Structure formats: structure tokens, C-alpha cells
Coordinates of C-alpha atoms in Angstrom, one line a residue:
I1018 CA 61.2 -25.7 -180.4
C1019 CA 57.3 -26.0 -179.6
L1020 CA 58.1 -27.3 -176.2
K1021 CA 60.6 -24.5 -175.4
F1022 CA 58.4 -21.8 -176.8
P1023 CA 55.9 -21.3 -173.8
L1024 CA 58.9 -21.1 -171.4
Y1025 CA 61.0 -18.8 -173.7
F1026 CA 58.0 -16.4 -174.1
S1027 CA 56.9 -16.5 -170.5
K1028 CA 60.5 -15.5 -169.6
K1029 CA 60.3 -12.6 -172.0
I1030 CA 57.4 -11.0 -170.7
A1031 CA 58.2 -11.8 -167.0
F1032 CA 61.4 -10.0 -167.0
S1033 CA 60.5 -7.3 -169.5
K1034 CA 60.6 -3.8 -167.5
D1035 CA 57.7 -2.1 -169.6
N1036 CA 55.1 -5.0 -169.5
K1037 CA 53.1 -3.9 -166.4
N1038 CA 50.6 -1.1 -165.8
N1039 CA 49.9 0.3 -162.5
L1040 CA 47.3 -2.2 -161.7
S1041 CA 49.4 -5.3 -162.5
R1042 CA 52.3 -4.0 -160.6
I1043 CA 50.1 -3.8 -157.4
I1044 CA 48.6 -7.4 -158.2
V1045 CA 52.0 -8.9 -158.9
F1046 CA 53.3 -7.0 -155.5
I1047 CA 50.4 -8.6 -153.5
G1048 CA 51.2 -12.0 -155.0
R1049 CA 54.9 -11.9 -154.2
L1050 CA 54.1 -10.6 -150.8
S1051 CA 51.7 -13.4 -150.0
V1052 CA 54.2 -16.0 -151.3
A1053 CA 56.9 -14.5 -149.1
L1054 CA 54.6 -14.4 -146.0
G1055 CA 53.6 -18.1 -146.8
V1056 CA 57.2 -19.1 -146.8
I1057 CA 58.2 -17.2 -143.6
V1058 CA 55.3 -18.5 -141.6
S1059 CA 55.5 -22.1 -142.8
L1060 CA 59.5 -22.0 -142.3
I1061 CA 59.0 -20.5 -138.7
T1062 CA 56.1 -23.0 -138.0
V1063 CA 57.7 -26.2 -139.1
C1064 CA 61.2 -25.4 -137.8
T1065 CA 60.1 -24.2 -134.5
G1066 CA 57.3 -26.9 -134.0
L1067 CA 59.5 -29.7 -135.0
G1068 CA 62.4 -28.5 -133.2
S1069 CA 60.4 -28.3 -130.0
K1070 CA 59.2 -31.9 -130.4
K1071 CA 62.9 -32.9 -130.8
A1072 CA 64.1 -30.7 -127.9
I1073 CA 61.5 -31.8 -125.4
K1074 CA 62.0 -35.6 -126.4
E1075 CA 65.6 -35.3 -126.1
R1076 CA 65.5 -33.4 -122.8
M1077 CA 63.7 -36.3 -121.3
A1078 CA 65.9 -39.0 -122.8
D1079 CA 69.2 -37.4 -122.0
F1080 CA 68.3 -37.2 -118.3
S1081 CA 66.8 -40.8 -117.8
G1082 CA 67.9 -42.6 -120.8
H1083 CA 66.0 -43.3 -124.0
I1084 CA 65.3 -46.7 -122.8
S1085 CA 65.4 -47.8 -119.0
I1086 CA 65.8 -51.2 -117.7
K1087 CA 64.2 -51.9 -114.4
S1088 CA 63.1 -55.0 -112.1
K1089 CA 59.6 -56.0 -112.3
Q1090 CA 59.4 -55.9 -108.6
S1091 CA 59.9 -52.1 -108.9
N1092 CA 56.5 -51.5 -110.8
S1093 CA 55.9 -48.0 -110.8
S1094 CA 57.6 -47.3 -107.5
Y1095 CA 60.5 -44.7 -107.4
N1096 CA 62.3 -47.1 -105.0
S1097 CA 64.5 -49.3 -106.9
S1098 CA 64.3 -53.2 -106.5
I1099 CA 67.4 -55.2 -107.3
L1100 CA 67.8 -55.7 -111.1
N1101 CA 67.6 -59.4 -111.8
T1102 CA 70.5 -60.8 -113.6
D1103 CA 68.8 -64.0 -114.9
G1104 CA 68.8 -63.8 -118.7
F1105 CA 70.1 -60.1 -118.5
Q1106 CA 72.7 -59.7 -121.2
L1107 CA 74.2 -56.3 -120.7
N1108 CA 77.0 -56.8 -123.0
K1109 CA 74.8 -57.7 -125.9
I1110 CA 72.9 -54.6 -125.4
K1111 CA 75.9 -52.5 -125.4
A1112 CA 76.8 -54.1 -128.7
L1113 CA 73.8 -53.2 -130.4
P1114 CA 74.6 -50.8 -133.4
D1115 CA 72.2 -48.0 -132.3
V1116 CA 73.2 -48.0 -128.6
A1117 CA 75.5 -45.1 -127.7
S1118 CA 76.2 -45.8 -124.0
T1119 CA 74.7 -47.2 -120.8
Q1120 CA 74.6 -46.3 -117.1
K1121 CA 73.7 -48.0 -114.0
Y1122 CA 71.7 -46.4 -111.1
V1123 CA 69.8 -46.9 -107.9
S1124 CA 66.8 -44.6 -107.0
V1125 CA 65.2 -44.0 -103.6
S1126 CA 62.5 -41.4 -102.5
G1127 CA 63.2 -39.0 -99.6
I1128 CA 62.8 -35.6 -98.3
L1129 CA 65.3 -32.7 -98.4
R1130 CA 64.8 -30.5 -95.3
N1131 CA 66.2 -27.1 -93.8
E1132 CA 65.4 -24.0 -92.0
H1133 CA 63.7 -22.6 -95.0
N1134 CA 61.5 -25.3 -96.5
F1135 CA 61.2 -29.0 -97.2
A1136 CA 60.9 -31.0 -100.7
G1137 CA 59.9 -34.5 -101.6
I1138 CA 62.7 -35.6 -103.9
I1139 CA 63.8 -38.9 -105.7
F1140 CA 67.5 -39.5 -105.1
K1141 CA 69.1 -40.9 -108.2
G1142 CA 72.3 -42.6 -107.3
I1143 CA 74.7 -42.7 -110.1
G1144 CA 77.9 -44.6 -110.8
K1145 CA 81.3 -44.2 -112.4
D1146 CA 79.6 -45.0 -115.7
F1147 CA 77.6 -41.9 -115.4
D1148 CA 77.7 -40.0 -118.8
S1149 CA 78.6 -36.5 -117.5
E1150 CA 79.2 -35.0 -120.8
R1151 CA 75.6 -35.7 -121.9
F1152 CA 74.3 -34.2 -118.6
K1153 CA 76.5 -31.1 -119.0
K1154 CA 74.0 -29.2 -121.0
F1155 CA 71.6 -29.2 -118.0
I1156 CA 74.1 -27.6 -115.5
V1157 CA 73.5 -24.2 -114.6
A1158 CA 75.9 -23.8 -111.6
G1159 CA 78.8 -26.1 -110.1
K1160 CA 79.3 -29.6 -111.7
T1161 CA 77.9 -33.2 -111.6
P1162 CA 79.2 -35.3 -108.7
V1163 CA 82.2 -37.1 -109.2
V1164 CA 81.6 -40.8 -108.2
T1165 CA 84.2 -43.4 -107.9
E1166 CA 82.1 -46.1 -106.2
K1167 CA 84.9 -46.4 -103.5
G1168 CA 83.0 -45.4 -100.2
F1169 CA 80.4 -42.7 -100.2
N1170 CA 80.4 -39.5 -102.1
N1171 CA 78.5 -36.7 -100.4
G1172 CA 78.2 -34.3 -103.3
I1173 CA 74.8 -34.0 -104.9
C1174 CA 73.4 -32.1 -107.9
I1175 CA 69.9 -30.7 -107.3
S1176 CA 67.4 -29.0 -109.8
Q1177 CA 67.2 -25.2 -109.9
K1178 CA 63.8 -25.6 -108.8
I1179 CA 64.6 -27.4 -105.6
A1180 CA 67.5 -25.0 -105.0
N1181 CA 65.0 -22.1 -105.2
D1182 CA 62.5 -23.5 -102.8
L1183 CA 65.1 -24.3 -100.2
H1184 CA 67.2 -21.3 -100.7
L1185 CA 70.3 -23.4 -101.7
K1186 CA 73.3 -22.6 -103.8
V1187 CA 76.4 -24.5 -104.7
K1188 CA 78.7 -25.7 -101.5
D1189 CA 75.8 -25.4 -99.3
S1190 CA 74.8 -28.3 -97.1
I1191 CA 71.5 -30.0 -96.8
V1192 CA 69.9 -33.0 -94.8
A1193 CA 68.1 -35.6 -96.5
I1194 CA 65.7 -38.1 -94.7
F1195 CA 64.9 -41.5 -96.1
S1196 CA 62.5 -43.9 -94.5
K1197 CA 61.6 -47.6 -95.1
E1198 CA 58.9 -49.8 -93.9
N1199 CA 59.2 -50.7 -90.2
Q1200 CA 62.5 -48.9 -89.9
S1201 CA 63.6 -45.7 -88.2
P1202 CA 64.3 -42.7 -90.8
L1203 CA 67.8 -42.6 -92.1
Y1204 CA 69.4 -39.1 -92.2
R1205 CA 72.1 -38.1 -94.8
K1206 CA 74.1 -34.9 -94.9
F1207 CA 75.0 -33.8 -98.5
E1208 CA 76.7 -31.0 -100.1
V1209 CA 75.3 -29.3 -103.2
V1210 CA 78.2 -29.4 -105.7
G1211 CA 75.8 -28.6 -108.9
I1212 CA 72.5 -27.2 -109.8
Y1213 CA 70.8 -28.3 -113.1
K1214 CA 67.8 -27.5 -115.1
T1215 CA 66.0 -29.5 -117.8
D1216 CA 62.7 -27.5 -117.9
I1217 CA 60.6 -30.7 -117.6
K1218 CA 58.6 -30.0 -114.6
M1219 CA 58.2 -33.6 -113.6
I1220 CA 62.0 -34.1 -113.4
D1221 CA 62.9 -30.7 -111.9
D1222 CA 60.5 -30.9 -109.1
L1223 CA 61.8 -34.3 -108.0
F1224 CA 65.1 -35.6 -108.9
I1225 CA 68.4 -35.0 -107.3
I1226 CA 71.7 -36.7 -108.5
G1227 CA 74.1 -38.3 -106.1
G1228 CA 76.5 -41.3 -105.4
I1229 CA 75.2 -44.8 -106.0
N1230 CA 76.6 -46.2 -102.8
H1231 CA 74.3 -44.0 -100.7
A1232 CA 71.2 -45.5 -102.6
R1233 CA 72.5 -48.9 -102.3
K1234 CA 73.0 -48.7 -98.5
I1235 CA 69.6 -47.1 -98.0
Q1236 CA 67.9 -49.8 -100.2
G1237 CA 70.1 -52.6 -98.4
M1238 CA 71.7 -53.6 -101.8
K1239 CA 75.3 -55.1 -102.3
N1240 CA 78.1 -53.3 -103.8
N1241 CA 77.5 -55.0 -107.1
E1242 CA 74.0 -54.8 -107.2
V1243 CA 72.1 -52.2 -109.2
G1244 CA 68.4 -50.8 -109.4
G1245 CA 68.3 -50.1 -113.2
I1246 CA 70.1 -49.3 -116.4
D1247 CA 69.8 -46.3 -118.6
V1248 CA 70.2 -47.1 -122.1
F1249 CA 71.4 -44.1 -124.5
L1250 CA 70.7 -44.5 -128.4
K1251 CA 72.7 -42.5 -130.9
N1252 CA 69.3 -41.2 -132.3
I1253 CA 65.9 -40.8 -130.4
N1254 CA 64.0 -41.6 -133.7
D1255 CA 65.2 -45.2 -133.2
I1256 CA 63.5 -45.7 -129.8
D1257 CA 60.4 -47.5 -131.0
E1258 CA 62.6 -49.8 -133.4
D1259 CA 65.3 -50.6 -130.6
A1260 CA 62.9 -51.0 -127.4
P1261 CA 61.6 -54.5 -128.3
K1262 CA 65.2 -55.7 -129.0
I1263 CA 66.5 -54.4 -125.7
D1264 CA 63.6 -55.7 -123.9
E1265 CA 64.5 -59.3 -125.3
L1266 CA 68.1 -59.0 -123.8
A1267 CA 66.8 -57.5 -120.4
G1268 CA 65.8 -61.0 -118.8
Y1269 CA 62.3 -62.2 -118.2
K1270 CA 62.3 -60.8 -114.5
N1271 CA 63.0 -57.3 -115.9
Y1272 CA 61.1 -55.0 -118.0
T1273 CA 62.0 -51.9 -120.3
T1274 CA 60.3 -48.4 -120.4
K1275 CA 60.8 -45.7 -123.1
A1276 CA 61.6 -42.1 -122.2
T1277 CA 58.8 -41.2 -124.5
A1278 CA 56.3 -43.4 -122.4
E1279 CA 57.4 -42.3 -118.8
Y1280 CA 55.6 -39.0 -119.1
P1281 CA 52.3 -39.5 -121.3
Q1282 CA 50.9 -35.9 -120.5
I1283 CA 54.3 -34.4 -122.3
M1284 CA 53.7 -36.7 -125.2
D1285 CA 50.0 -35.7 -125.3
F1286 CA 51.3 -32.2 -125.4
I1287 CA 53.9 -32.9 -128.1
A1288 CA 51.2 -34.6 -130.3
I1289 CA 49.3 -31.1 -130.5
F1290 CA 52.2 -29.8 -132.5
D1291 CA 51.7 -32.0 -135.4
T1292 CA 48.0 -30.6 -135.7
N1293 CA 49.1 -26.9 -135.3
I1294 CA 51.8 -27.3 -137.8
A1295 CA 49.5 -29.0 -140.6
L1296 CA 46.7 -26.4 -139.9
I1297 CA 48.9 -23.5 -140.3
I1298 CA 50.5 -24.8 -143.4
I1299 CA 47.1 -25.4 -144.8
I1300 CA 45.9 -22.0 -144.1
M1301 CA 49.1 -20.2 -145.6
M1302 CA 48.8 -22.5 -148.7
V1303 CA 45.2 -21.3 -149.2
V1304 CA 46.1 -17.8 -148.8
V1305 CA 49.1 -18.1 -151.3
I1306 CA 46.8 -19.9 -153.8
I1307 CA 44.1 -17.4 -153.8
N1308 CA 46.5 -14.7 -154.4
I1309 CA 48.4 -16.4 -157.2
V1310 CA 45.2 -17.2 -158.9
M1311 CA 44.1 -13.8 -158.8
V1312 CA 47.5 -12.8 -160.2
L1313 CA 46.9 -15.2 -162.9
L1314 CA 43.4 -13.8 -163.9
I1315 CA 44.6 -10.2 -163.8
L1316 CA 47.5 -11.1 -166.1
I1317 CA 45.1 -12.8 -168.5
I1318 CA 42.7 -9.8 -168.6
E1319 CA 45.6 -7.4 -169.2
R1320 CA 47.2 -9.4 -171.8
T1321 CA 43.8 -10.4 -173.7
N1322 CA 45.2 -8.7 -176.9
S1323 CA 48.5 -10.6 -176.8
I1324 CA 46.5 -13.9 -176.4
G1325 CA 44.5 -13.0 -179.6
M1326 CA 47.8 -12.3 -181.4
L1327 CA 49.4 -15.7 -180.3
K1328 CA 46.3 -17.5 -181.3
T1329 CA 46.2 -15.8 -184.6
L1330 CA 50.0 -16.7 -185.2
G1331 CA 49.0 -20.5 -184.4
A1332 CA 49.5 -21.0 -180.9
S1333 CA 47.4 -23.4 -179.3
N1334 CA 45.5 -22.9 -176.1
G1335 CA 47.7 -25.5 -174.2
Q1336 CA 50.7 -23.5 -175.2
I1337 CA 49.3 -20.2 -174.2
R1338 CA 48.1 -21.6 -170.7
A1339 CA 51.7 -22.9 -170.3
I1340 CA 53.0 -19.3 -170.9
F1341 CA 50.7 -17.8 -168.4
I1342 CA 51.4 -20.4 -165.9
N1343 CA 55.2 -20.2 -166.3
Y1344 CA 54.8 -16.6 -166.2
T1345 CA 53.0 -16.5 -162.8
L1346 CA 55.4 -18.9 -161.3
L1347 CA 58.2 -16.9 -162.4
I1348 CA 56.6 -14.0 -160.5
M1349 CA 56.4 -16.1 -157.5
V1350 CA 60.3 -16.6 -157.4
P1351 CA 61.3 -13.3 -155.9
G1352 CA 58.6 -13.9 -153.1
L1353 CA 60.2 -17.3 -152.5
V1354 CA 63.6 -15.9 -152.3
F1355 CA 63.0 -13.0 -150.0
G1356 CA 60.7 -15.2 -147.9
N1357 CA 63.6 -17.8 -147.5
I1358 CA 66.1 -15.1 -146.7
I1359 CA 63.8 -13.2 -144.1
G1360 CA 62.4 -16.4 -142.6
L1361 CA 65.9 -18.2 -142.2
G1362 CA 67.4 -14.9 -141.0
F1363 CA 64.9 -14.9 -138.2
L1364 CA 65.4 -18.7 -137.4
L1365 CA 69.2 -18.2 -137.3
L1366 CA 69.0 -15.3 -134.7
Q1367 CA 66.5 -17.5 -132.5
K1368 CA 68.8 -20.4 -132.9
Y1369 CA 72.0 -18.7 -131.7
F1370 CA 70.6 -15.8 -129.7
G1371 CA 67.6 -17.4 -128.2
I1372 CA 65.4 -14.1 -128.6
I1373 CA 61.8 -15.6 -128.0
K1374 CA 61.5 -17.2 -124.3
L1375 CA 59.1 -19.5 -123.1
N1376 CA 57.5 -20.4 -119.5
P1377 CA 58.9 -23.8 -118.9
E1378 CA 55.9 -24.4 -116.6
N1379 CA 53.6 -24.6 -119.6
Y1380 CA 55.7 -25.6 -122.5
Y1381 CA 58.7 -27.6 -120.9
L1382 CA 61.2 -25.4 -122.7
S1383 CA 62.6 -22.0 -121.7
V1384 CA 63.6 -20.9 -125.2
V1385 CA 62.0 -21.6 -128.4
P1386 CA 64.2 -24.3 -130.2
V1387 CA 64.9 -24.3 -134.1
D1388 CA 65.5 -27.3 -136.1
L1389 CA 67.3 -26.0 -139.3
N1390 CA 66.9 -29.1 -141.7
I1391 CA 67.5 -28.4 -145.4
I1392 CA 64.9 -31.0 -146.2
Y1393 CA 62.1 -28.8 -144.4
I1394 CA 63.3 -25.7 -146.1
L1395 CA 63.4 -27.3 -149.7
T1396 CA 60.2 -29.2 -149.2
I1397 CA 58.3 -25.9 -148.2
S1398 CA 59.7 -23.9 -151.3
L1399 CA 59.0 -26.6 -153.8
G1400 CA 55.8 -27.5 -152.0
I1401 CA 54.4 -24.2 -152.5
L1402 CA 55.7 -23.9 -156.1
L1403 CA 54.1 -27.3 -157.1
V1404 CA 50.7 -26.6 -155.2
S1405 CA 50.6 -23.2 -156.9
G1406 CA 51.3 -24.7 -160.3
I1407 CA 48.7 -27.2 -159.9
S1408 CA 46.1 -24.8 -158.7
L1409 CA 46.7 -22.5 -161.9
I1410 CA 45.7 -25.1 -164.4
L1411 CA 42.0 -24.9 -163.9
P1412 CA 41.8 -21.0 -164.0
S1413 CA 44.0 -20.8 -167.0
Y1414 CA 41.4 -22.5 -169.1
L1415 CA 39.8 -19.0 -169.2
I1416 CA 42.2 -18.6 -172.1
S1417 CA 40.5 -21.1 -174.3
K1418 CA 37.3 -18.9 -174.1
I1419 CA 39.0 -16.0 -175.5
S1420 CA 38.1 -15.3 -179.3
P1421 CA 41.1 -14.3 -181.2
V1422 CA 39.2 -11.7 -183.3
K1423 CA 37.6 -10.1 -180.3
A1424 CA 40.8 -10.1 -178.3
I1425 CA 42.8 -8.2 -181.1
K1426 CA 40.3 -5.5 -180.9
Y1427 CA 40.3 -5.5 -177.4
N1428 CA 42.1 -2.6 -175.5

């Protein structure tokens, strides 16, 4: 009974309709408002911040594979060298439990030119194993080229950036120029069958997608030779764990690169998110704690007479402290509820309607992404309650300083 008494008594006074004067009503409202704002800001910060990190990583990986296998002769060149088959165990790579799919490619650098402008490009030749479903999310017009690897397919998919620079649209023709050392330039005429947009500047500025046989011909490769393999994983979070396994199966004359390592400047940008998220949450926690401690102190002052009565009736300081801590935490509950309702409402609007736009030149995204994870939501609410409860312990010791005799006389 003694253990249930503090919680029972705190519920009685918390939900009583006549227990607050005008001052305490204002203080309680401010406390609840600070909790609601803390929850709203924390939810938006965490769900959009971590959502942005995830979206940027997935965009990089879905374009060029979570892990890419290349010949060591390629080094950092965009022109593919023939992938060496010595020790290369593709079937074992495909059999790894975390691997979703693989696709072959050959890349070669060149120039697109028409009467309007020209653009330096990387022609990425794809085969019939190209994952068009994965790529579909990037398509803004037309479709991806249909590649059968029988003969030469003249359809290409270009980025919206290149399309705008060269004033191209679907079904337009464009000439590409490829050059190799000590050889005359090679000219190829292509038809634009699709336009894509990843919002990753380093990709959209350079890459076009076309048939692998064109790239093989330009690079002097045979029909069964490839320049690299893109490996797609089921979960991008497994990339660091699976990269060494795939590297062991890639052969000693080949090497692997992770999508997260291909563009270090983007990863440096993503790393800032963690610092910003932590900083904002700390600031909001401090604001909530200050306001909740203020609420507790006002409640103690307001109910000094009740404290004296409880002490006279035999309640210990610990029980009375528990009553007021529980009382204050119960006051926070409406703030938590409304904060979650408003915060989640805003996040759902953003997730499904994309209200807030971004400049992809600066943020690598055109719309603020939202990652609604139940773990984040519960952690924020429970974290605010837990931290607030701990922070109330020290100021609650003010109760032990109150004399029962003086308190009963207090008005």
C-alpha cells in the first residue's frame, strides 16, 4: 500500500479540476507547451535527418550498386578495363545471403554534342541483367533502354541535367564522340528513350545509360567480357560487413569499391547530419528540463500546506517527493500526446505530399525525405520522460526542507 500511495495521490491531484490557481495553470500550460515543442522538433529533426542520410545513400547505391567490382587495371579511370576472371567467383557472390542481385557493365568516357551545346559524359553500357525495376524510381520521362545483348541497341537514357543543357527530350537523336589513344574519334548516333534524375550532382552531370555492346565495341572487348559488376544488397546498412566478403570472391586482380566511398564529399556532408541532430536534441532537452523543473518548484510552493499535512500524517520525504515527481510527469503526458500528434501529422504530410522542397545542387535531394520508424518515435517520447524524471530528483529535495508546523500555517 505504501508503494502505491505516491502514485495514487499524484493521480488524484493531477486530474482534479479544482487544484490549480491562475498562476499554476499558466505554469502548467508553459510546461506542457515546452514538452510538446520538444517532441515536435525532436521528431522532425530525427525523422528527416536520418531519412535524408538514408535517402542519399540509397540513391548512390541504387544507381551504381552498393558494391562495385572492377579490374585493378582500371584504377580510378571511368574507362573500364576487362574484369579479370582469375579467382572471380560470381556465383558465390550471388549466393551470399545479403546479396539481392548483380548486373554487369562496361563504361567509357565521351562527349555528347549537338547544335545547342556539348557535354562530357560517362557512357555506362548495361546488359540484359540490368535491374530496371530498381532504376525506375529515377525515371522522369520515357523509360530505360531495353537491352538484349544481340546486336547494338541505340536507345540511351540521359540525366535531366544533360537533357536541359542540350535541349533534348525523349525520341530526340544525339551524336556521341568517343576517343581512344592513337585512334581516330568514334562517332555514334543514339536516340533518347528515357530521362532520369537522381539529384546526386556527380551522377546527373556525367552518366548516360545505354547498351553494353556499344561500350564493348569502343573498348575493344569481346562479347563475353565485362568492365565491372554492380552488386546490390538487400540492406544498405550491411555494406561495411559484406564488402570484405565480396572482395575475397572478386579475384586478386580485381578490387571492390563501396557506394559510400565513391563520393567522399557526399559522405562528409552526410556526417554533419549526426552532429546537427544531436545538437538540436540536446538543446530541446535542456529547454524541456528547465520548464519542467520550474513547474515542479511552482507546484511545491503552491502546495506547501498540503506537504505539511502529509508530513503530519506520517508520509516520509521520499513518498512526498515521489508524489510531486509523478504529479509533474503526469502533467507532461498531454504535452507528449499533442506533440506526437502534431509532429507525426506534419511528417506524414511531408512523406506523402513532399511539401518542403530542397535544392539538389546543395542537398543532393529535391524533397525532404522522412523515415518514420516506430523505434525513433518511442525513443524520443520515452527519452524525454526518463530524462525529465531524473532531472526532477534533485529539485524535489526542496520538500525535505519544509517544516510541517510552518507549512500548515502557510497560506
